[in-house]
């Protein structure tokens, strides 16, 4: 049954866009930053700002809050750089910090977001627009983003980490702090909810 | 599927295995189509000045915290220095035997101190048990309340 579960997905391109040094990504930059090299830390921020900001935006659905929380996550990472465990990928560590900050903020929110989801579909552009727009109709993508916006934060997060950021189930488990043996089930549940939302759309 | 959503991958396996073949194939095919669309999505770019803003905050922030190893090392060095100082002070001019005598004397004095304090407490308890008990209860209660309040502030 595992082949059925994996569906037609290729192996996730884990850390494909990351610079890998000494087997662990960003280790040299982290060590330089620890010694007080701010350029090295700026380089780290530049390298992983997109996935960190991306996950914040998926969770919070507000670009201003996502930017603020992502900045705070980087600041906390900097302040705790000496506590960073070098055996873990640096980007996953920062993402876990960002995720916790987002969840704290979501918990503090006294009301559900009343923002127009369709507005957010416009602030979630594709990576390589020219290539993507030929492959998929813009309207379909907007519709999918709208449908994702109706899901819970957990569902949005697991879908974004797996399909958008192409993380492995092990990496997702590390970021979400859950057992790796639950990720495929979480993905399935999220996809199933998304499928039903899409089916219900006119 | 709502009634029994799978919590683990093993439960999902079992759930899918229990479906009739046609139904399962149809469901998986729909999920495949959905996955194709999902894989075309991408993370948005952060604001153009994102890195600049982070580095501004970093520059204004206090220095990074020390690592646990550094803290442990500092504690060990401090304790070792203090210990060495105490030993040097106690053994000053008395040779190594002097240190042993001083330690033995300290234990004897400490025993006397404990006995004295115990005796004092016993006397207080015999003469004013109720006020002492009330005072202790009030202190305990206020400590618990303060801890609860602190917990709420931290949360």
CSV table of C-alpha atoms in Angstrom, one decimal:
chain,number,residue,atom,x,y,z
A,1,UNK,CA,0.0,0.0,0.0
A,2,UNK,CA,2.9,2.4,0.4
A,3,UNK,CA,3.2,2.8,-3.3
A,4,UNK,CA,-0.5,3.9,-3.3
A,5,UNK,CA,0.2,6.3,-0.5
A,6,UNK,CA,3.1,8.0,-2.2
A,7,UNK,CA,0.9,8.4,-5.3
A,8,UNK,CA,2.8,9.8,-8.3
A,9,UNK,CA,5.0,12.1,-6.4
A,10,UNK,CA,8.7,12.2,-7.3
A,11,UNK,CA,11.0,12.1,-4.3
A,12,UNK,CA,10.9,15.6,-2.7
A,13,UNK,CA,13.8,17.7,-3.8
A,14,UNK,CA,15.0,18.2,-0.3
A,15,UNK,CA,17.2,21.2,0.3
A,16,UNK,CA,17.7,21.4,-3.5
A,17,UNK,CA,18.1,25.2,-3.4
A,18,UNK,CA,20.3,25.2,-0.4
A,19,UNK,CA,24.1,25.5,-0.3
A,20,UNK,CA,25.5,22.4,1.3
A,21,UNK,CA,28.8,22.5,3.0
A,22,UNK,CA,30.4,19.8,5.1
A,23,UNK,CA,27.3,17.7,4.8
A,24,UNK,CA,25.1,20.1,6.8
A,25,UNK,CA,23.7,23.2,5.0
A,26,UNK,CA,25.0,26.6,6.0
A,27,UNK,CA,27.4,25.3,8.6
A,28,UNK,CA,30.3,27.6,7.6
A,29,UNK,CA,28.0,30.7,7.5
A,30,UNK,CA,26.6,29.7,11.0
A,31,UNK,CA,30.1,29.4,12.4
A,32,UNK,CA,31.2,32.7,10.9
A,33,UNK,CA,28.0,34.3,12.3
A,34,UNK,CA,28.8,32.9,15.7
A,35,UNK,CA,32.1,34.6,15.6
A,36,UNK,CA,30.3,37.9,15.1
A,37,UNK,CA,30.4,38.1,11.3
A,38,UNK,CA,27.2,39.9,10.5
A,39,UNK,CA,27.7,39.5,6.8
A,40,UNK,CA,27.5,35.7,7.3
A,41,UNK,CA,24.3,36.0,9.1
A,42,UNK,CA,22.9,38.3,6.4
A,43,UNK,CA,23.9,35.7,3.9
A,44,UNK,CA,22.0,33.1,5.9
A,45,UNK,CA,18.9,35.3,6.0
A,46,UNK,CA,19.1,35.9,2.2
A,47,UNK,CA,19.4,32.1,1.6
A,48,UNK,CA,16.4,31.0,3.6
A,49,UNK,CA,14.1,34.0,3.8
A,50,UNK,CA,11.7,32.7,1.2
A,51,UNK,CA,10.7,29.4,2.8
A,52,UNK,CA,10.6,31.0,6.3
A,53,UNK,CA,8.5,33.9,5.1
A,54,UNK,CA,6.4,31.5,3.0
A,55,UNK,CA,5.5,29.2,5.9
A,56,UNK,CA,4.6,32.3,8.0
A,57,UNK,CA,2.3,33.6,5.3
A,58,UNK,CA,0.6,30.2,4.8
A,59,UNK,CA,-0.1,30.0,8.5
A,60,UNK,CA,-1.0,33.6,9.2
A,61,UNK,CA,-2.6,34.7,5.9
A,62,UNK,CA,-1.4,38.2,6.5
A,63,UNK,CA,1.6,39.6,4.7
A,64,UNK,CA,2.4,42.2,7.3
A,65,UNK,CA,2.2,39.8,10.2
A,66,UNK,CA,4.1,37.1,8.2
A,67,UNK,CA,6.9,39.6,7.5
A,68,UNK,CA,7.0,40.7,11.2
A,69,UNK,CA,7.0,37.1,12.6
A,70,UNK,CA,9.6,35.9,10.1
A,71,UNK,CA,11.9,38.8,11.1
A,72,UNK,CA,11.4,38.0,14.7
A,73,UNK,CA,12.2,34.3,14.0
A,74,UNK,CA,15.5,35.4,12.4
A,75,UNK,CA,16.3,37.7,15.3
A,76,UNK,CA,15.7,34.8,17.8
A,77,UNK,CA,17.8,32.5,15.7
A,78,UNK,CA,20.6,35.1,15.8
A,79,UNK,CA,20.3,35.6,19.6
A,80,UNK,CA,20.4,31.8,20.2
A,81,UNK,CA,22.9,31.0,17.5
A,82,UNK,CA,25.2,29.4,20.2
A,83,UNK,CA,22.4,27.0,21.1
A,84,UNK,CA,21.9,25.8,17.6
A,85,UNK,CA,22.6,22.1,17.2
A,86,UNK,CA,24.9,21.8,14.2
A,87,UNK,CA,23.6,18.3,13.4
A,88,UNK,CA,20.3,19.8,12.4
A,89,UNK,CA,19.7,21.7,9.2
A,90,UNK,CA,19.8,25.4,10.0
A,91,UNK,CA,16.8,26.3,7.8
A,92,UNK,CA,14.6,23.7,9.5
A,93,UNK,CA,15.7,25.1,12.9
A,94,UNK,CA,14.7,28.7,11.9
A,95,UNK,CA,11.5,27.4,10.3
A,96,UNK,CA,10.6,25.6,13.6
A,97,UNK,CA,11.2,28.9,15.5
A,98,UNK,CA,9.0,30.7,12.9
A,99,UNK,CA,6.3,28.1,13.2
A,100,UNK,CA,6.1,28.3,16.9
A,101,UNK,CA,5.9,32.1,16.8
A,102,UNK,CA,3.1,31.8,14.2
A,103,UNK,CA,1.2,29.3,16.3
A,104,UNK,CA,1.5,31.6,19.4
A,105,UNK,CA,0.1,34.5,17.3
A,106,UNK,CA,-2.7,32.3,16.0
A,107,UNK,CA,-3.6,31.3,19.6
A,108,UNK,CA,-3.6,34.9,20.7
A,109,UNK,CA,-5.9,35.9,17.9
A,110,UNK,CA,-9.3,36.3,19.5
A,111,UNK,CA,-11.2,36.1,16.3
A,112,UNK,CA,-11.0,34.3,13.1
A,113,UNK,CA,-9.4,36.2,10.2
A,114,UNK,CA,-12.0,38.0,8.2
A,115,UNK,CA,-9.6,38.9,5.4
A,116,UNK,CA,-10.7,38.3,1.9
A,117,UNK,CA,-8.9,35.1,0.9
A,118,UNK,CA,-8.9,36.1,-2.8
A,119,UNK,CA,-6.7,39.1,-1.9
A,120,UNK,CA,-4.2,36.7,-0.6
A,121,UNK,CA,-4.2,34.6,-3.7
A,122,UNK,CA,-2.7,37.6,-5.3
A,123,UNK,CA,0.1,37.9,-2.8
A,124,UNK,CA,1.1,34.3,-3.3
A,125,UNK,CA,2.8,34.5,-6.6
A,126,UNK,CA,4.6,31.7,-8.3
A,127,UNK,CA,8.3,31.2,-8.3
A,128,UNK,CA,9.0,31.2,-12.0
A,129,UNK,CA,6.0,33.0,-13.3
A,130,UNK,CA,6.7,32.7,-17.0
A,131,UNK,CA,7.2,28.9,-16.8
A,132,UNK,CA,4.3,28.3,-14.5
A,133,UNK,CA,1.8,30.4,-16.3
A,134,UNK,CA,2.2,28.4,-19.4
A,135,UNK,CA,1.7,25.2,-17.4
A,136,UNK,CA,-1.4,26.1,-15.4
A,137,UNK,CA,-4.0,28.7,-15.8
A,138,UNK,CA,-3.7,31.6,-13.4
A,139,UNK,CA,-7.3,31.3,-12.4
A,140,UNK,CA,-6.9,27.7,-11.4
A,141,UNK,CA,-4.0,28.5,-9.2
A,142,UNK,CA,-5.9,31.3,-7.6
A,143,UNK,CA,-8.8,29.0,-7.0
A,144,UNK,CA,-6.5,26.5,-5.4
A,145,UNK,CA,-4.9,29.1,-3.1
A,146,UNK,CA,-8.4,30.2,-2.1
A,147,UNK,CA,-9.4,26.6,-1.3
A,148,UNK,CA,-6.2,26.2,0.7
A,149,UNK,CA,-7.0,29.3,2.6
A,150,UNK,CA,-10.2,27.7,3.9
A,151,UNK,CA,-8.2,24.8,5.5
A,152,UNK,CA,-6.9,24.8,9.1
A,153,UNK,CA,-3.4,26.1,9.8
A,154,UNK,CA,-2.1,22.6,10.3
A,155,UNK,CA,-3.5,21.4,7.0
A,156,UNK,CA,-2.1,24.5,5.1
A,157,UNK,CA,1.2,24.0,6.8
A,158,UNK,CA,1.7,20.3,5.9
A,159,UNK,CA,0.6,20.9,2.3
A,160,UNK,CA,2.9,23.9,1.9
A,161,UNK,CA,5.9,22.1,3.4
A,162,UNK,CA,5.4,19.0,1.2
A,163,UNK,CA,4.2,20.4,-2.1
A,164,UNK,CA,5.4,24.0,-2.2
A,165,UNK,CA,8.7,23.6,-0.4
A,166,UNK,CA,9.3,20.0,-1.4
A,167,UNK,CA,10.4,18.9,2.1
A,168,UNK,CA,10.7,15.2,3.0
A,169,UNK,CA,8.4,13.7,5.5
A,170,UNK,CA,11.3,13.5,8.0
A,171,UNK,CA,12.0,17.3,7.6
A,172,UNK,CA,8.3,18.1,8.0
A,173,UNK,CA,8.1,16.0,11.1
A,174,UNK,CA,11.0,17.9,12.5
A,175,UNK,CA,9.5,21.3,11.7
A,176,UNK,CA,6.0,20.4,13.0
A,177,UNK,CA,7.4,18.4,16.0
A,178,UNK,CA,5.3,15.3,15.2
A,179,UNK,CA,6.1,11.7,14.6
A,180,UNK,CA,7.3,11.0,11.0
A,181,UNK,CA,4.9,8.1,10.8
A,182,UNK,CA,1.9,10.5,10.8
A,183,UNK,CA,2.9,12.9,7.9
A,184,UNK,CA,1.5,10.9,5.0
A,185,UNK,CA,-1.8,10.5,6.9
A,186,UNK,CA,-1.8,14.3,7.6
A,187,UNK,CA,-1.1,15.0,4.0
A,188,UNK,CA,-3.9,12.7,2.9
A,189,UNK,CA,-6.4,14.3,5.3
A,190,UNK,CA,-5.4,17.8,4.1
A,191,UNK,CA,-5.7,16.7,0.5
A,192,UNK,CA,-9.1,15.1,1.1
A,193,UNK,CA,-10.4,18.3,2.7
A,194,UNK,CA,-8.9,20.4,-0.1
A,195,UNK,CA,-10.5,18.0,-2.7
A,196,UNK,CA,-13.9,18.5,-1.0
A,197,UNK,CA,-13.6,22.3,-0.9
A,198,UNK,CA,-12.6,22.3,-4.6
A,199,UNK,CA,-15.5,20.0,-5.5
A,200,UNK,CA,-17.9,22.3,-3.6
A,201,UNK,CA,-16.7,25.3,-5.6
A,202,UNK,CA,-19.0,26.5,-8.4
B,1,UNK,CA,-13.8,9.4,5.3
B,2,UNK,CA,-14.7,12.0,7.9
B,3,UNK,CA,-15.9,9.6,10.5
B,4,UNK,CA,-12.6,7.8,10.8
B,5,UNK,CA,-9.9,10.1,9.6
B,6,UNK,CA,-6.5,8.3,9.7
B,7,UNK,CA,-4.2,9.6,12.4
B,8,UNK,CA,-1.1,7.6,11.4
B,9,UNK,CA,0.3,6.3,8.1
B,10,UNK,CA,-0.5,2.8,9.1
B,11,UNK,CA,-4.1,3.7,9.8
B,12,UNK,CA,-4.2,5.4,6.3
B,13,UNK,CA,-2.9,2.2,4.8
B,14,UNK,CA,-5.6,0.2,6.5
B,15,UNK,CA,-8.3,2.6,5.6
B,16,UNK,CA,-7.4,2.6,1.9
B,17,UNK,CA,-7.0,-1.2,1.9
B,18,UNK,CA,-10.5,-1.5,3.2
B,19,UNK,CA,-12.0,0.5,0.4
B,20,UNK,CA,-13.5,-1.3,-2.6
B,21,UNK,CA,-11.0,-1.3,-5.5
B,22,UNK,CA,-13.0,1.0,-7.8
B,23,UNK,CA,-13.6,3.5,-5.0
B,24,UNK,CA,-10.0,3.5,-4.0
B,25,UNK,CA,-8.7,3.9,-7.5
B,26,UNK,CA,-11.0,6.8,-8.1
B,27,UNK,CA,-10.1,8.5,-4.9
B,28,UNK,CA,-6.4,8.1,-5.5
B,29,UNK,CA,-6.7,9.4,-9.0
B,30,UNK,CA,-8.4,12.6,-7.8
B,31,UNK,CA,-5.6,13.0,-5.2
B,32,UNK,CA,-3.0,12.6,-8.0
B,33,UNK,CA,-4.7,15.4,-10.0
B,34,UNK,CA,-4.8,17.6,-7.0
B,35,UNK,CA,-1.1,16.9,-6.3
B,36,UNK,CA,-0.2,18.0,-9.8
B,37,UNK,CA,-1.8,21.4,-9.1
B,38,UNK,CA,-0.3,21.7,-5.7
B,39,UNK,CA,3.2,21.0,-7.0
B,40,UNK,CA,2.9,24.0,-9.3
B,41,UNK,CA,2.4,26.4,-6.4
B,42,UNK,CA,5.5,28.3,-5.0
B,43,UNK,CA,6.4,30.3,-2.0
B,44,UNK,CA,5.9,34.0,-2.3
B,45,UNK,CA,8.9,36.4,-2.2
B,46,UNK,CA,9.3,38.3,1.0
B,47,UNK,CA,9.3,42.1,0.9
B,48,UNK,CA,12.3,43.6,-0.9
B,49,UNK,CA,13.7,45.1,2.3
B,50,UNK,CA,13.3,42.0,4.3
B,51,UNK,CA,17.0,41.2,4.8
B,52,UNK,CA,17.7,44.9,5.6
B,53,UNK,CA,15.0,45.0,8.3
B,54,UNK,CA,16.2,41.7,9.9
B,55,UNK,CA,19.8,43.0,10.0
B,56,UNK,CA,18.6,46.3,11.5
B,57,UNK,CA,16.9,44.4,14.3
B,58,UNK,CA,20.0,42.2,14.7
B,59,UNK,CA,22.2,45.2,15.0
B,60,UNK,CA,19.9,46.7,17.7
B,61,UNK,CA,19.6,43.4,19.6
B,62,UNK,CA,21.7,42.5,22.6
B,63,UNK,CA,24.6,40.2,22.1
B,64,UNK,CA,23.8,36.5,21.4
B,65,UNK,CA,23.3,34.4,24.5
B,66,UNK,CA,26.2,32.2,25.7
B,67,UNK,CA,26.1,28.5,24.7
B,68,UNK,CA,25.3,26.0,27.5
B,69,UNK,CA,28.9,24.7,27.1
B,70,UNK,CA,30.3,28.2,27.7
B,71,UNK,CA,28.0,28.6,30.7
B,72,UNK,CA,29.1,25.3,32.2
B,73,UNK,CA,32.7,26.1,31.6
B,74,UNK,CA,32.3,29.4,33.4
B,75,UNK,CA,30.6,27.7,36.3
B,76,UNK,CA,33.3,25.1,36.6
B,77,UNK,CA,36.1,27.7,36.5
B,78,UNK,CA,34.3,29.9,39.1
B,79,UNK,CA,33.7,27.0,41.5
B,80,UNK,CA,37.2,25.7,41.1
B,81,UNK,CA,38.7,29.1,41.7
B,82,UNK,CA,36.5,29.6,44.8
B,83,UNK,CA,37.3,26.1,46.1
B,84,UNK,CA,41.0,26.7,45.6
B,85,UNK,CA,40.7,30.0,47.4
B,86,UNK,CA,38.9,28.4,50.4
B,87,UNK,CA,41.5,25.6,50.6
B,88,UNK,CA,44.3,28.0,50.5
B,89,UNK,CA,42.7,30.2,53.1
B,90,UNK,CA,42.0,27.3,55.5
B,91,UNK,CA,45.3,25.7,55.1
B,92,UNK,CA,47.3,28.9,55.4
B,93,UNK,CA,50.3,28.1,57.6
B,94,UNK,CA,48.7,25.0,59.0
B,95,UNK,CA,49.8,22.4,56.5
B,96,UNK,CA,47.4,19.9,54.9
B,97,UNK,CA,46.4,18.4,58.4
B,98,UNK,CA,45.0,21.8,59.3
B,99,UNK,CA,42.4,21.6,56.5
B,100,UNK,CA,41.1,18.3,57.8
B,101,UNK,CA,40.9,19.6,61.4
B,102,UNK,CA,39.0,22.7,60.1
B,103,UNK,CA,36.5,20.6,58.2
B,104,UNK,CA,35.9,18.3,61.2
B,105,UNK,CA,35.4,21.3,63.4
B,106,UNK,CA,32.9,22.8,60.9
B,107,UNK,CA,30.9,19.5,61.0
B,108,UNK,CA,30.7,19.6,64.8
B,109,UNK,CA,29.7,23.2,64.8
B,110,UNK,CA,27.1,22.6,62.1
B,111,UNK,CA,25.6,19.8,64.2
B,112,UNK,CA,25.3,22.1,67.2
B,113,UNK,CA,23.7,24.7,65.0
B,114,UNK,CA,21.1,22.3,63.7
B,115,UNK,CA,20.3,21.1,67.2
B,116,UNK,CA,19.9,24.7,68.4
B,117,UNK,CA,17.6,25.7,65.6
B,118,UNK,CA,15.5,22.6,66.1
B,119,UNK,CA,15.2,23.3,69.8
B,120,UNK,CA,14.2,26.9,69.1
B,121,UNK,CA,11.5,25.8,66.6
B,122,UNK,CA,10.2,23.2,69.0
B,123,UNK,CA,9.8,25.9,71.7
B,124,UNK,CA,8.0,28.3,69.4
B,125,UNK,CA,5.7,25.5,68.3
B,126,UNK,CA,4.9,24.6,71.9
B,127,UNK,CA,4.1,28.1,73.0
B,128,UNK,CA,2.3,29.4,69.9
B,129,UNK,CA,1.3,26.5,67.6
B,130,UNK,CA,-1.8,28.1,66.1
B,131,UNK,CA,-0.3,31.4,65.1
B,132,UNK,CA,2.7,29.6,63.6
B,133,UNK,CA,0.5,27.2,61.7
B,134,UNK,CA,-1.6,30.0,60.4
B,135,UNK,CA,1.5,32.0,59.4
B,136,UNK,CA,2.9,29.0,57.6
B,137,UNK,CA,-0.4,28.4,55.8
B,138,UNK,CA,-0.6,32.0,54.7
B,139,UNK,CA,2.9,32.0,53.4
B,140,UNK,CA,2.3,28.7,51.5
B,141,UNK,CA,-1.0,30.0,50.0
B,142,UNK,CA,0.5,33.3,48.9
B,143,UNK,CA,3.5,31.5,47.3
B,144,UNK,CA,1.1,29.2,45.4
B,145,UNK,CA,-0.9,32.2,44.2
B,146,UNK,CA,2.2,34.1,43.2
B,147,UNK,CA,3.5,31.1,41.3
B,148,UNK,CA,0.2,30.7,39.5
B,149,UNK,CA,0.2,34.4,38.6
B,150,UNK,CA,3.8,34.1,37.3
B,151,UNK,CA,2.8,31.1,35.2
B,152,UNK,CA,-0.1,33.1,33.6
B,153,UNK,CA,2.2,36.0,32.8
B,154,UNK,CA,4.8,33.6,31.3
B,155,UNK,CA,2.1,31.9,29.2
